[in-house]
CSV table of C-alpha atoms in Angstrom, one decimal:
chain,number,residue,atom,x,y,z
W,1,ASP,CA,93.2,122.0,102.3
W,2,THR,CA,91.8,121.4,105.7
W,3,GLY,CA,94.3,118.7,106.7
W,4,VAL,CA,93.6,115.0,107.6
W,5,SER,CA,90.0,114.4,108.5
W,6,GLN,CA,88.7,111.5,110.5
W,7,ASN,CA,85.2,110.4,111.2
W,8,PRO,CA,83.6,109.8,113.5
W,9,ARG,CA,85.4,111.5,116.4
W,10,HIS,CA,83.9,109.2,119.0
W,11,LYS,CA,82.3,105.8,118.7
W,12,ILE,CA,80.7,103.7,121.5
W,13,THR,CA,79.8,100.2,120.5
W,14,LYS,CA,78.7,97.0,122.1
W,15,ARG,CA,81.1,94.0,122.1
W,16,GLY,CA,80.6,91.9,119.1
W,17,GLN,CA,79.4,94.7,116.8
W,18,ASN,CA,81.2,95.8,113.7
W,19,VAL,CA,82.5,99.4,113.3
W,20,THR,CA,84.0,101.3,110.4
W,21,PHE,CA,86.1,104.5,110.6
W,22,ARG,CA,86.9,106.8,107.7
W,23,CYS,CA,90.0,108.9,107.0
W,24,ASP,CA,90.4,111.6,104.3
W,25,PRO,CA,94.0,112.5,103.8
W,26,ILE,CA,95.6,115.6,102.5
W,27,SER,CA,94.7,115.5,98.8
W,28,GLU,CA,98.3,115.6,97.4
W,29,HIS,CA,99.6,113.0,99.9
W,30,ASN,CA,99.9,109.5,98.3
W,31,ARG,CA,100.8,107.7,101.6
W,32,LEU,CA,98.2,107.0,104.3
W,33,TYR,CA,98.8,105.3,107.6
W,34,TRP,CA,96.7,103.9,110.4
W,35,TYR,CA,98.0,103.8,114.0
W,36,ARG,CA,96.4,102.8,117.3
W,37,GLN,CA,97.0,104.5,120.7
W,38,THR,CA,96.1,103.3,124.1
W,39,LEU,CA,96.2,105.4,127.2
W,40,GLY,CA,99.7,106.4,128.3
W,41,GLN,CA,101.3,104.8,125.3
W,42,GLY,CA,102.7,106.2,122.0
W,43,PRO,CA,100.9,105.3,118.8
W,44,GLU,CA,101.5,101.9,117.4
W,45,PHE,CA,101.6,101.2,113.6
W,46,LEU,CA,98.8,99.2,112.1
W,47,THR,CA,99.0,99.5,108.3
W,48,TYR,CA,99.9,101.8,105.5
W,49,PHE,CA,99.0,102.5,101.9
W,50,GLN,CA,100.8,104.0,99.0
W,51,ASN,CA,98.1,105.1,96.7
W,52,GLU,CA,95.6,102.3,96.7
W,53,ALA,CA,98.1,99.5,97.5
W,54,GLN,CA,98.3,98.3,101.1
W,55,LEU,CA,102.1,97.8,101.5
W,56,GLU,CA,102.4,96.7,105.1
W,57,LYS,CA,100.3,95.3,107.9
W,58,SER,CA,101.3,95.0,111.5
W,59,ARG,CA,100.9,91.8,113.5
W,60,LEU,CA,98.6,93.9,115.7
W,61,LEU,CA,96.1,93.8,112.8
W,62,SER,CA,94.3,90.6,113.5
W,63,ASP,CA,92.0,89.0,110.9
W,64,ARG,CA,89.1,91.0,112.5
W,65,PHE,CA,90.7,94.2,111.1
W,66,SER,CA,90.6,95.2,107.5
W,67,ALA,CA,91.6,98.5,105.8
W,68,GLU,CA,91.0,99.7,102.3
W,69,ARG,CA,91.9,102.7,100.3
W,70,PRO,CA,89.8,102.6,97.1
W,71,LYS,CA,91.2,104.7,94.2
W,72,GLY,CA,94.0,106.0,96.5
W,73,SER,CA,91.8,108.6,98.1
W,74,PHE,CA,90.1,108.2,101.4
W,75,SER,CA,90.6,105.1,103.6
W,76,THR,CA,88.4,103.0,105.8
W,77,LEU,CA,89.3,100.8,108.8
W,78,GLU,CA,86.8,98.2,109.8
W,79,ILE,CA,86.8,96.1,113.0
W,80,GLN,CA,84.6,93.1,113.0
W,81,ARG,CA,83.3,91.4,116.2
W,82,THR,CA,84.7,94.1,118.4
W,83,GLU,CA,86.3,93.2,121.7
W,84,GLN,CA,86.9,95.3,124.8
W,85,GLY,CA,90.6,95.2,124.0
W,86,ASP,CA,89.9,97.1,120.8
W,87,SER,CA,89.1,100.2,122.9
W,88,ALA,CA,91.6,102.8,121.8
W,89,MET,CA,92.3,106.0,119.8
W,90,TYR,CA,92.6,105.2,116.1
W,91,LEU,CA,94.8,107.7,114.3
W,92,CYS,CA,95.2,108.3,110.6
W,93,ALA,CA,98.1,110.1,109.1
W,94,SER,CA,99.2,111.0,105.6
W,95,SER,CA,102.5,112.0,103.9
W,96,HIS,CA,103.9,113.0,100.6
W,97,ARG,CA,106.4,110.6,99.2
W,98,ASP,CA,109.1,113.3,98.7
W,99,ASN,CA,108.7,114.8,102.2
W,100,TYR,CA,108.1,112.0,104.6
W,101,GLY,CA,106.8,114.2,107.3
W,102,TYR,CA,103.5,112.9,108.7
W,103,THR,CA,100.3,114.9,109.2
W,104,PHE,CA,97.9,113.3,111.6
W,105,GLY,CA,94.1,113.6,111.9
W,106,SER,CA,92.3,114.2,115.2
W,107,GLY,CA,91.6,110.5,115.7
W,108,THR,CA,88.6,108.3,116.4
W,109,ARG,CA,88.1,107.2,119.9
W,110,LEU,CA,86.5,103.8,120.1
W,111,THR,CA,85.0,102.5,123.3
W,112,VAL,CA,83.7,98.9,123.4
W,113,VAL,CA,81.3,98.2,126.2
X,1,LYS,CA,113.7,97.1,114.8
X,2,GLN,CA,113.7,100.7,115.9
X,3,GLU,CA,113.1,101.5,119.6
X,4,VAL,CA,112.4,105.0,120.9
X,5,THR,CA,112.7,106.1,124.5
X,6,GLN,CA,111.7,109.4,126.0
X,7,ILE,CA,112.9,110.6,129.4
X,8,PRO,CA,111.4,111.9,131.6
X,9,ALA,CA,107.9,110.5,131.4
X,10,ALA,CA,106.6,113.6,133.1
X,11,LEU,CA,107.9,117.1,133.8
X,12,SER,CA,106.5,120.1,135.7
X,13,VAL,CA,108.2,123.5,135.5
X,14,PRO,CA,107.2,127.0,136.5
X,15,GLU,CA,106.1,129.4,133.7
X,16,GLY,CA,108.9,131.2,132.0
X,17,GLU,CA,111.6,128.6,132.4
X,18,ASN,CA,113.5,127.0,129.5
X,19,LEU,CA,113.4,123.2,129.3
X,20,VAL,CA,114.7,120.3,127.4
X,21,LEU,CA,112.9,117.1,126.5
X,22,ASN,CA,115.0,114.0,125.5
X,23,CYS,CA,114.5,111.3,123.0
X,24,SER,CA,116.8,108.4,122.2
X,25,PHE,CA,116.6,105.8,119.4
X,26,THR,CA,118.4,102.5,118.7
X,27,ASP,CA,118.7,102.5,114.9
X,28,SER,CA,120.7,105.5,113.8
X,29,ALA,CA,120.1,104.8,110.1
X,30,ILE,CA,117.3,107.2,109.9
X,31,TYR,CA,116.6,109.8,107.3
X,32,ASN,CA,114.5,112.1,109.6
X,33,LEU,CA,113.0,112.4,113.1
X,34,GLN,CA,109.8,114.1,114.0
X,35,TRP,CA,108.5,115.7,117.2
X,36,PHE,CA,104.7,115.9,117.9
X,37,ARG,CA,102.5,117.5,120.5
X,38,GLN,CA,99.4,115.8,121.8
X,39,ASP,CA,96.7,117.5,123.9
X,40,PRO,CA,94.5,115.2,126.1
X,41,GLY,CA,92.0,113.2,124.0
X,42,LYS,CA,93.3,114.8,120.7
X,43,GLY,CA,95.3,113.8,117.7
X,44,LEU,CA,98.9,114.6,117.1
X,45,THR,CA,100.2,118.0,115.9
X,46,SER,CA,103.5,118.0,114.1
X,47,LEU,CA,106.0,120.4,115.7
X,48,LEU,CA,109.3,119.9,113.9
X,49,LEU,CA,110.7,117.5,111.3
X,50,ILE,CA,114.5,117.2,111.2
X,51,GLN,CA,116.1,115.6,108.1
X,52,SER,CA,119.2,113.5,108.6
X,53,SER,CA,121.3,116.1,106.9
X,54,GLN,CA,120.3,118.7,109.5
X,55,ARG,CA,121.5,119.0,113.0
X,56,GLU,CA,118.8,121.5,114.2
X,57,GLN,CA,115.4,122.8,113.3
X,58,THR,CA,113.7,125.8,114.8
X,59,SER,CA,110.1,127.0,115.0
X,60,GLY,CA,109.3,130.0,117.2
X,61,ARG,CA,110.3,129.1,120.8
X,62,LEU,CA,111.0,125.5,119.8
X,63,ASN,CA,114.3,124.1,118.8
X,64,ALA,CA,115.0,120.4,118.0
X,65,SER,CA,118.4,118.9,117.5
X,66,LEU,CA,119.4,115.6,116.1
X,67,ASP,CA,122.6,113.6,116.7
X,68,LYS,CA,122.4,110.4,114.7
X,69,SER,CA,125.8,109.1,115.9
X,70,SER,CA,124.7,109.0,119.5
X,71,GLY,CA,121.1,108.1,118.7
X,72,ARG,CA,119.7,111.2,120.4
X,73,SER,CA,117.4,114.1,119.8
X,74,THR,CA,116.4,116.9,122.1
X,75,LEU,CA,113.5,119.4,122.0
X,76,TYR,CA,114.2,122.7,123.6
X,77,ILE,CA,111.3,125.0,124.6
X,78,ALA,CA,112.2,128.5,125.5
X,79,ALA,CA,110.3,130.8,127.9
X,80,SER,CA,107.6,128.2,128.6
X,81,GLN,CA,104.0,129.1,128.8
X,82,PRO,CA,100.9,127.4,130.4
X,83,GLY,CA,99.7,126.7,126.9
X,84,ASP,CA,102.7,124.5,126.3
X,85,SER,CA,101.3,121.9,128.7
X,86,ALA,CA,100.7,118.8,126.7
X,87,THR,CA,102.4,115.4,125.9
X,88,TYR,CA,105.4,115.6,123.6
X,89,LEU,CA,106.1,112.6,121.4
X,90,CYS,CA,109.2,111.8,119.4
X,91,ALA,CA,109.1,109.4,116.4
X,92,ALA,CA,111.8,107.9,114.3
X,93,PRO,CA,111.3,105.7,111.1
X,94,ASN,CA,112.3,102.1,110.8
X,95,PHE,CA,115.2,101.3,108.5
X,96,GLY,CA,114.0,100.7,105.0
X,97,ASN,CA,110.5,102.1,105.3
X,98,GLU,CA,108.5,105.0,106.5
X,99,LYS,CA,106.8,103.3,109.4
X,100,LEU,CA,107.3,105.5,112.5
X,101,THR,CA,108.1,104.2,115.9
X,102,PHE,CA,107.0,106.4,118.7
X,103,GLY,CA,108.3,106.9,122.2
X,104,THR,CA,105.7,106.9,125.1
X,105,GLY,CA,106.0,110.7,125.4
X,106,THR,CA,106.8,113.3,128.0
X,107,ARG,CA,103.9,114.8,129.8
X,108,LEU,CA,104.7,118.4,130.3
X,109,THR,CA,103.0,120.7,132.8
X,110,ILE,CA,103.8,124.4,133.0
X,111,ILE,CA,102.8,125.9,136.3
X,112,PRO,CA,101.5,129.5,136.1
């Protein structure tokens, strides 16, 4: 197992465009999390899935954001009509229900110009 | 709602010194606490996970302690090396779920 994989590593987009990020968790982990991190801050929770069910969404996740985890495997995070304030590092993590320790991916850095 | 504070925000020490990073949390009803390392522009690497039943956890030159009653955790780094330079983040779960709340981190610089 190669750990949590995120693609792309970097994304530069023009304001108003839609972007989609992908996360492939550790295969035996049934929980998957999305966090957002801005410069100088700790990661902030966005949403999490247990298998294919999205169990919680943060108020940070406006209606322009949507996340899916079809079949409880990989997950996608889509941002519609991007704004400059969406520029951040988007981090994905997974955990096994019985362990609770998180494993993070390398993140996707989004720059909205 | 869980709140996590890390002090100091930045720390510079000469190579070879031992050092301690501090983390405090407001909700002591936690089942674990996790320490992470983050290099500039990179993701988070898990260093140590301490379960609520444990008081300490060790990995190589790293030792983390947990005192739930006082709402504190410390990360001790022995014989620091330039490669230890990074930001160290502490994270505690929120009561009733696994959502982690992070501190803002301590940016550590080891001076050769």
